[in-house]
Short mmCIF file of C-alpha atoms and ligand atoms in Angstrom, two decimals:
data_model
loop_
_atom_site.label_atom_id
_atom_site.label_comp_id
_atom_site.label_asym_id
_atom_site.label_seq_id
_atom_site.Cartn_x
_atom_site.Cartn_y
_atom_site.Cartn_z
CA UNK O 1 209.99 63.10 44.50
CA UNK O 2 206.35 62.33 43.88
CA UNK O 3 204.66 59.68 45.19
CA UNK O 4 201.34 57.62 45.56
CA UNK O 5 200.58 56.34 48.81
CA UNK O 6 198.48 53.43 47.28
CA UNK O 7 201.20 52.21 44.98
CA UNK O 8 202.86 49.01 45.55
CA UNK O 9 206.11 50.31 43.25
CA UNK O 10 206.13 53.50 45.00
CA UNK O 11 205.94 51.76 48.67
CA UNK O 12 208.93 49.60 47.28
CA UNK O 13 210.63 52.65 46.35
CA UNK O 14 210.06 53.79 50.29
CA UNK O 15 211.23 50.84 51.13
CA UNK O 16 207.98 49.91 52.69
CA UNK O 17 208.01 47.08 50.80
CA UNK O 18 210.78 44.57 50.28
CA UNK O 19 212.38 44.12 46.77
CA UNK O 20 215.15 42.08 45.22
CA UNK O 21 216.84 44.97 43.94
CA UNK O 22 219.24 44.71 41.21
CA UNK O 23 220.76 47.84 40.24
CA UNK O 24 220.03 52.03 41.96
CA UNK O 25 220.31 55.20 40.71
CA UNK O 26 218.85 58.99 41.55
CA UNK O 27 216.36 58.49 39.35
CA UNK O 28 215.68 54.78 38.63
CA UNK O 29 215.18 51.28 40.66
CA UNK O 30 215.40 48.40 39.44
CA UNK O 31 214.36 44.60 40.66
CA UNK O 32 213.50 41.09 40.38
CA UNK O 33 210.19 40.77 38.59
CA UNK O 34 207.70 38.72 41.67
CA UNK O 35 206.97 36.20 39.36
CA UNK O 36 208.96 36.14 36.64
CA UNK O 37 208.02 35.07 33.51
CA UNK O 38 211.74 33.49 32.82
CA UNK O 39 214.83 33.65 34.87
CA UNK O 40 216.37 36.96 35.15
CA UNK O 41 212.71 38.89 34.57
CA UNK O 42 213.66 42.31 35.82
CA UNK O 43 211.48 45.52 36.11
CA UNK O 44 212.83 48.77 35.78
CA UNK O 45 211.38 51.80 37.06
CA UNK O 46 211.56 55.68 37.73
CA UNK O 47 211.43 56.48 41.49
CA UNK O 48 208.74 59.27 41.05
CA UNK O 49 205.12 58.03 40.58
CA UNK O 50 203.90 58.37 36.88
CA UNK O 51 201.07 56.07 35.98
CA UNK O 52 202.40 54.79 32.19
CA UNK O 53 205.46 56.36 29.26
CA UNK O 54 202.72 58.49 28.19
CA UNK O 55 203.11 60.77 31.76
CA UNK O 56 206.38 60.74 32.21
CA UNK O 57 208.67 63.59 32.00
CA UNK O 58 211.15 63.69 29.26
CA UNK O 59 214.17 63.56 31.79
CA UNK O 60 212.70 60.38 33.54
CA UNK O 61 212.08 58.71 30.81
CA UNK O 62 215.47 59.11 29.15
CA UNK O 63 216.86 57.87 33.16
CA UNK O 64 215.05 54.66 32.57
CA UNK O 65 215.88 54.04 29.25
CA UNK O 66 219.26 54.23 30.34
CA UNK O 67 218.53 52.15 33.01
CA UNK O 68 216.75 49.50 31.01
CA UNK O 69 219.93 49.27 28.38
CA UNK O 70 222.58 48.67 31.37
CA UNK O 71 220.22 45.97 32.73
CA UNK O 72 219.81 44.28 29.50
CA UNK O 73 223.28 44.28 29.26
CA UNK O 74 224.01 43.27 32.46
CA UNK O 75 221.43 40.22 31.76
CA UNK O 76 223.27 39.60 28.57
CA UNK O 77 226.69 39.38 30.41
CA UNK O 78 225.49 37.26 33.44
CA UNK O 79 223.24 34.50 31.43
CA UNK O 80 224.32 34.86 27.62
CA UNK O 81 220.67 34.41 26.52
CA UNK O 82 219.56 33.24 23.08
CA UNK O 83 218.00 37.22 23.01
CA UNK O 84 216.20 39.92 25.79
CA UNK O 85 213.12 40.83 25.04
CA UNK O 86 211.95 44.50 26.63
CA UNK O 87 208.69 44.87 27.24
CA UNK O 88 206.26 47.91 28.68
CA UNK O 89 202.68 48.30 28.88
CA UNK O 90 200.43 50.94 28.84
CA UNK O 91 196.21 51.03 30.21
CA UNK O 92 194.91 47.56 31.26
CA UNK O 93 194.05 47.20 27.91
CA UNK O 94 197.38 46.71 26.82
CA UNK O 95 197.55 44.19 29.45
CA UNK O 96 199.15 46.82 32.27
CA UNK O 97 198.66 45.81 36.26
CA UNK O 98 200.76 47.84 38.08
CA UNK O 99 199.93 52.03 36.90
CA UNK O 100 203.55 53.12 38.04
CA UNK O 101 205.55 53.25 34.51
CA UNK O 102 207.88 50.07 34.47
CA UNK O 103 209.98 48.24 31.65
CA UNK O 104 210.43 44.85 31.91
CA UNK O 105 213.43 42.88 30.74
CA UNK O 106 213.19 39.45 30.23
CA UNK O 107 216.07 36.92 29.24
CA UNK O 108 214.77 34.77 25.56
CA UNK O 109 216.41 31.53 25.30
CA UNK O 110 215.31 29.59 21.79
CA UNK O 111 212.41 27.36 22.51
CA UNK O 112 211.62 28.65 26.04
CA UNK O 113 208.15 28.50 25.14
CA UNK O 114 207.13 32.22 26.03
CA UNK O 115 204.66 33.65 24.10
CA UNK O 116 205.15 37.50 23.63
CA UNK O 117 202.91 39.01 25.69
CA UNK O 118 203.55 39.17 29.51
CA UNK O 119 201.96 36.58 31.40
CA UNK O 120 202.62 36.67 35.49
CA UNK O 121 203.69 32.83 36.58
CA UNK O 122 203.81 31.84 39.67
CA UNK O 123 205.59 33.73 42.73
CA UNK O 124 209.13 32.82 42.73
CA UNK O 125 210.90 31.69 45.96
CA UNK O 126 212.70 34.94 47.50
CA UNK O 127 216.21 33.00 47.81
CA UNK O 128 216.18 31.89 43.88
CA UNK O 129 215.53 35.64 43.32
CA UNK O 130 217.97 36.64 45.25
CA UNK O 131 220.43 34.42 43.75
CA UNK O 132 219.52 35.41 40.28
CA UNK O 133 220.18 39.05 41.05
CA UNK O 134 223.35 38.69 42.13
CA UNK O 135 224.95 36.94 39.22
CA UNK O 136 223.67 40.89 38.18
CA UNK O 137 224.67 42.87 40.55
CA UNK O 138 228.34 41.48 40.06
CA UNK O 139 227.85 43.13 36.85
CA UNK O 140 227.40 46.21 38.18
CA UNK O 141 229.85 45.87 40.24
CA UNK O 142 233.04 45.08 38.05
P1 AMP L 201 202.38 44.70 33.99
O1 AMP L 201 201.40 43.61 33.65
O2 AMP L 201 203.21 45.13 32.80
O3 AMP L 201 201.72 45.87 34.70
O4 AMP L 201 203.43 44.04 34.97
C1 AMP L 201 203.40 44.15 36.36
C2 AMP L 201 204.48 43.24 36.87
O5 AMP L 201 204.74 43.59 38.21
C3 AMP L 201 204.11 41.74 36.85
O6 AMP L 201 205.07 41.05 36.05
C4 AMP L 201 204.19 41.34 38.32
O7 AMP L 201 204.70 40.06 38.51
C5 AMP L 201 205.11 42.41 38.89
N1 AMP L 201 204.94 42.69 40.32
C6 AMP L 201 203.78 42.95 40.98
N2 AMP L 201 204.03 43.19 42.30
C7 AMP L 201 205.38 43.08 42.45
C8 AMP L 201 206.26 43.20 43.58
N3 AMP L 201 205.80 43.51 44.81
N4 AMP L 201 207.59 43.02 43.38
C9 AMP L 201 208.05 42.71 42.15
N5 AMP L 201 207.27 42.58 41.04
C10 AMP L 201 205.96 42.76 41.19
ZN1 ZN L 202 204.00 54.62 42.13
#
């Protein structure tokens, strides 16, 4: 699998990093969102570095989008929001931080107040994160 050494998702994919990880397979990670723009923000990503959707192989891409609709409906199953939004962004002009292609899925609830672009809030505490993920993972799980 290829990897960038100077990539924060690619370190987490090591496992040099932590994560609050939601749901694994061979091809795709994904976890809690640092600071999450609403509760149950979840990023979904292939484990092999590609910058944005525009570089990655066919094959990956179809992984995550698989990926991305099981954690939608997981999130749709564990907090019965209003609606999801999915979200991805690609060049800094499109408002991209991170270049290692990731989807974000992000709970709606009528008049939360988010605007539609993604806007970074604060760091969330590790242990809300954690407990967030594992209404989830039980998902996943049953
Ligand atoms: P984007 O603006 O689409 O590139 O989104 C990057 C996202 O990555 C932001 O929502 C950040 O909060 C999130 N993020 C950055 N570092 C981490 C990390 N170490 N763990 C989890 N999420 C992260
Ligand atoms: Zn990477």
């Amino acid at each position: 699998m290829n990897h960038d050494n100077d990539c924060i998702f690619c370190k987490i994919v090591k496992g040099e990093l932590p994560c609050v990880k939601v749901f694994e397979d061979s091809l795709t990670l994904a976890f809690m969102d640092i600071s999450p723009v609403a509760p149950g923000h979840v990023l979904i990503i292939p484990k092999g570095h590609y910058p944005d959707m525009l570089s990655v192989p066919t094959g990956q891409l179809k992984a995550v989008s698989r990926s991305v609709q099981a954690v939608a409906k997981a999130c749709g199953e564990a907090f019965a929001p209003d609606g999801i939004n999915v979200m991805q962004a690609n060049g800094a002009a499109a408002g991209q931080t991170v270049f290692h292609l990731h989807v974000h899925v992000i709970p709606r609830n009528r008049g939360d107040g988010l605007r539609l672009h993604i806007e970074s809030g604060p760091s969330a505490e590790a242990a809300h994160l954690e407990a967030i993920a594992a209404r989830l993972r039980t998902v996943f799980e049953s």
